Coordinates of C-alpha atoms in Angstrom, one line a residue:
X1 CA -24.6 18.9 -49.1
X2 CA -25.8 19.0 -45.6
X3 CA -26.4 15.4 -43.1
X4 CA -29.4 13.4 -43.9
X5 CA -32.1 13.6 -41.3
X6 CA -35.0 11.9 -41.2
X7 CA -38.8 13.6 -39.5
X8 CA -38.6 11.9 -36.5
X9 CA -34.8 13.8 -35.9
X10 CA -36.7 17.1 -37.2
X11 CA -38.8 16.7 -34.4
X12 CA -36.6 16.1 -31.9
X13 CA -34.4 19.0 -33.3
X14 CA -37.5 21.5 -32.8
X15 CA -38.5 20.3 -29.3
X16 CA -34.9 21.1 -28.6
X17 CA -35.2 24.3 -29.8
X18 CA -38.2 25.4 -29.7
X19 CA -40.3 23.2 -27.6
X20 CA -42.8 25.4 -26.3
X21 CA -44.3 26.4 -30.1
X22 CA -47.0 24.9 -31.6
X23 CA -46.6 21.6 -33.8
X24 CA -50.2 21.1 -34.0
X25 CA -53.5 22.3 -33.3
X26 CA -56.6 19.6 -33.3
X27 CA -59.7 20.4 -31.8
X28 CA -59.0 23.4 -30.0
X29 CA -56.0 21.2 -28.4
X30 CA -52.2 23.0 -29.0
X31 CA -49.6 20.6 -28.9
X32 CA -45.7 21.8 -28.2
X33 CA -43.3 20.2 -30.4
X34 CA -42.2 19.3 -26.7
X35 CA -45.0 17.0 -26.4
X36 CA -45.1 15.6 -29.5
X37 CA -41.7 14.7 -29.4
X38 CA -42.4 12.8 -26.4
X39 CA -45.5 11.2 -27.0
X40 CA -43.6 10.0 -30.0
X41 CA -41.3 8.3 -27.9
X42 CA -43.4 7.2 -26.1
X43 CA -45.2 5.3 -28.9
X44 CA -41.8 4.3 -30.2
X45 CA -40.9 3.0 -26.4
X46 CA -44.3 1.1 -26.2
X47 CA -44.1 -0.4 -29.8
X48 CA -40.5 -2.0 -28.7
X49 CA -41.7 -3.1 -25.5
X50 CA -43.7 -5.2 -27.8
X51 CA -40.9 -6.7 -29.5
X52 CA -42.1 -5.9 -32.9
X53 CA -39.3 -5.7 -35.1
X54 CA -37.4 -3.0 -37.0
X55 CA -39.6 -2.6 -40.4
X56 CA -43.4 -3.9 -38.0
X57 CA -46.1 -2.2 -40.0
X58 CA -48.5 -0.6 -37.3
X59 CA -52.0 -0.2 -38.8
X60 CA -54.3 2.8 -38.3
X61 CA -57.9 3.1 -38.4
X62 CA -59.6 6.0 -37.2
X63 CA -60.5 10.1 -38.2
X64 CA -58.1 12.9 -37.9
X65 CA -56.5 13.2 -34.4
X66 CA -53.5 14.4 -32.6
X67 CA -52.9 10.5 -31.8
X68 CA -52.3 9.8 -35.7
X69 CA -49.7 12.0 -35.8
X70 CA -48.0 11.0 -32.3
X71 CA -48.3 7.0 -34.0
X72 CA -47.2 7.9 -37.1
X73 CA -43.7 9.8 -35.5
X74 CA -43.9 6.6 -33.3
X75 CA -43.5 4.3 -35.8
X76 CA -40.9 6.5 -37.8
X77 CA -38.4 6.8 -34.6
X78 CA -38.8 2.9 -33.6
X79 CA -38.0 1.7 -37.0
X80 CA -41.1 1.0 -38.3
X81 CA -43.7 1.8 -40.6
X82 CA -46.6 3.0 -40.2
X83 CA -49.9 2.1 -42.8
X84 CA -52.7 4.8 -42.5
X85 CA -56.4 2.9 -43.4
X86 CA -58.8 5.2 -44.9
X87 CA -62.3 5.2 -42.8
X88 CA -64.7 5.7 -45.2
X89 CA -63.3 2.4 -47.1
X90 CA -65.9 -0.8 -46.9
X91 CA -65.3 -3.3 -44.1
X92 CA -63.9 -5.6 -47.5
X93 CA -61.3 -3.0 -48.8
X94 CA -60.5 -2.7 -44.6
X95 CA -60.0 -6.3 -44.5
X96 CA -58.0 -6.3 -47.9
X97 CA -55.0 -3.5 -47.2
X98 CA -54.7 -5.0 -43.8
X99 CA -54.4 -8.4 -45.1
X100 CA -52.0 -7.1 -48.0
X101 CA -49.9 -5.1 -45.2
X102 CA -49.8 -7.6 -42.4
X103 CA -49.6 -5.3 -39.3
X104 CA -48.1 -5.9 -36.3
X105 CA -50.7 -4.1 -34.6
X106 CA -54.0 -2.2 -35.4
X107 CA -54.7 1.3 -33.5
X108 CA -58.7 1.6 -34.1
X109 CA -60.8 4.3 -33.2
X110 CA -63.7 2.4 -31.5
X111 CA -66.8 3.5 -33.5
X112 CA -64.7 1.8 -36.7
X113 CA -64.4 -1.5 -34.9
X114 CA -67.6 -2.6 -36.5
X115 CA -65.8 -2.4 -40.0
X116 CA -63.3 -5.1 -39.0
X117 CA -64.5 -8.0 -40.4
X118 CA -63.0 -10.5 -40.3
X119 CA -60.8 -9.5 -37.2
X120 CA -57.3 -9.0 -38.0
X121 CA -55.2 -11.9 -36.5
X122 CA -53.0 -8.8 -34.5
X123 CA -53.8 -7.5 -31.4
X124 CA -56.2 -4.2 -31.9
X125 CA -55.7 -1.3 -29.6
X126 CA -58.7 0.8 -29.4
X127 CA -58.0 4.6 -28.9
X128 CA -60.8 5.3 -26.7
X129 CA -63.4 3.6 -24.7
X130 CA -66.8 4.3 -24.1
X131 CA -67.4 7.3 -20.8
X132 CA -64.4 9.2 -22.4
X133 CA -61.5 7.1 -20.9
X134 CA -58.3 7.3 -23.4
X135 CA -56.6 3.6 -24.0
X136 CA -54.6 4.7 -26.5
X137 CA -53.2 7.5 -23.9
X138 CA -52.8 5.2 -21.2
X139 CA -51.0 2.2 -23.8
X140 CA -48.8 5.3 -25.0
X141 CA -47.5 6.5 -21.5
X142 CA -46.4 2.4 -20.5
X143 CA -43.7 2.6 -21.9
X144 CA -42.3 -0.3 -20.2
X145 CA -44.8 -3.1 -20.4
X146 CA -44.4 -6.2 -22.6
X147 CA -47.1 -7.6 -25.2
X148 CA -48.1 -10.2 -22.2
X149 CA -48.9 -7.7 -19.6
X150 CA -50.8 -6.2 -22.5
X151 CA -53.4 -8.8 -23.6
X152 CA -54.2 -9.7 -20.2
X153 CA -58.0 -8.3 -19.0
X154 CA -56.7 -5.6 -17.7
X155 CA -56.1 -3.7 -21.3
X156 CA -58.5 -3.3 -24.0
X157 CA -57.5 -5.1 -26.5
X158 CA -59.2 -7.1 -28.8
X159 CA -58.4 -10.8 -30.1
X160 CA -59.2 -12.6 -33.3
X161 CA -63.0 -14.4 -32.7
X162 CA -63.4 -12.0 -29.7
X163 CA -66.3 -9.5 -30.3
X164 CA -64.5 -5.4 -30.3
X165 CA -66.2 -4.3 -27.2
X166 CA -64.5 -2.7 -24.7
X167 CA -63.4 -5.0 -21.7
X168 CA -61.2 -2.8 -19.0
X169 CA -59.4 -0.1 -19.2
X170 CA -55.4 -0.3 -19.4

C-alpha cells in the first residue's frame, strides 16, 4: 500500500508537476494549480501569523468563489480546520453552527454581514469591500503580520458590538 497523503500534499504534488494546468475555473478566472498552491500557503502562512493553533476552526460565510477553495487548502496545510456556513441559512441557524463550532476566525463575504447577529466574539475578515477592493486578497498575501497589526484601523475587520461596515482597507 502506497504513503498516505493528505489534499493539501496533492496540491503541492500537482503544482510541482504540472503547475501551469488548470485547478479551477470560477467566473471566467483559470487558476494554475501553481497559484492555488500558493495562495494556499499563503492562507496557511497568514492563519499562523495569527497564532491560532493546530486544530483553529476558520469559519466561512460567503457564495462559491475561488477564495473558498484557497481557505479551505489554507486551513488543511496549517493544521486546521476549516467549517463551511451555508448562506441561505437564517441569521439564527448562522449564529448557532458558529456558536457550536467556535472559530478562530470568520471569512464573510460582505453582503452576508447583515446575517451575523449577534456578532461572533472572533475577529471577522470581510472578503471584499465596497468600490471592488479585495481584503481577503490583500490579508492573504501578508503573510507575515501578527493578529495586532491586524485589528488595528488599518484592516477591515470587524469586532464584537462594532457595526460590519467596512472601515480601511488592509
Amino acid at each position: 500500500m502506497g504513503e498516505r497523503r493528505t489534499i493539501g500534499q496533492y496540491l503541492r504534488a500537482h503544482a510541482r508537476d504540472q503547475g501551469d494546468a488548470e485547478a479551477l475555473v470560477f467566473e471566467g478566472e483559470s487558476i494554475s494549480y501553481a497559484l492555488l498552491d500558493r495562495r494556499a500557503s499563503q492562507v496557511a502562512n497568514g492563519l499562523r501569523a495569527m497564532a491560532m493553533p493546530t486544530g483553529s476552526r476558520v469559519a466561512y460565510l460567503g457564495k462559491n468563489s475561488a477564495a473558498y477553495f484557497e481557505i479551505w487548502m489554507g486551513t488543511i496545510r496549517a493544521g486546521m480546520v476549516m467549517t463551511p456556513v451555508n448562506w441561505r441559512l437564517a441569521p439564527p441557524e448562522i449564529a448557532y453552527i458558529l456558536a457550536d463550532c467556535r472559530p478562530a476566525l470568520l471569512v464573510v463575504d460582505p453582503e452576508l454581514a447583515a446575517r451575523l447577529d449577534p456578532v461572533p466574539s472572533c475577529p471577522v475578515l470581510l472578503t471584499e469591500a465596497g468600490g471592488g477592493g479585495d481584503l481577503y486578497a490583500d490579508w492573504r498575501t501578508r503573510t507575515l503580520i501578527t493578529m495586532a497589526a491586524m485589528t488595528t484601523s488599518r484592516c477591515n475587520f470587524i469586532r464584537p458590538g462594532r457595526p460590519a461596515i467596512p472601515r480601511a482597507r488592509c
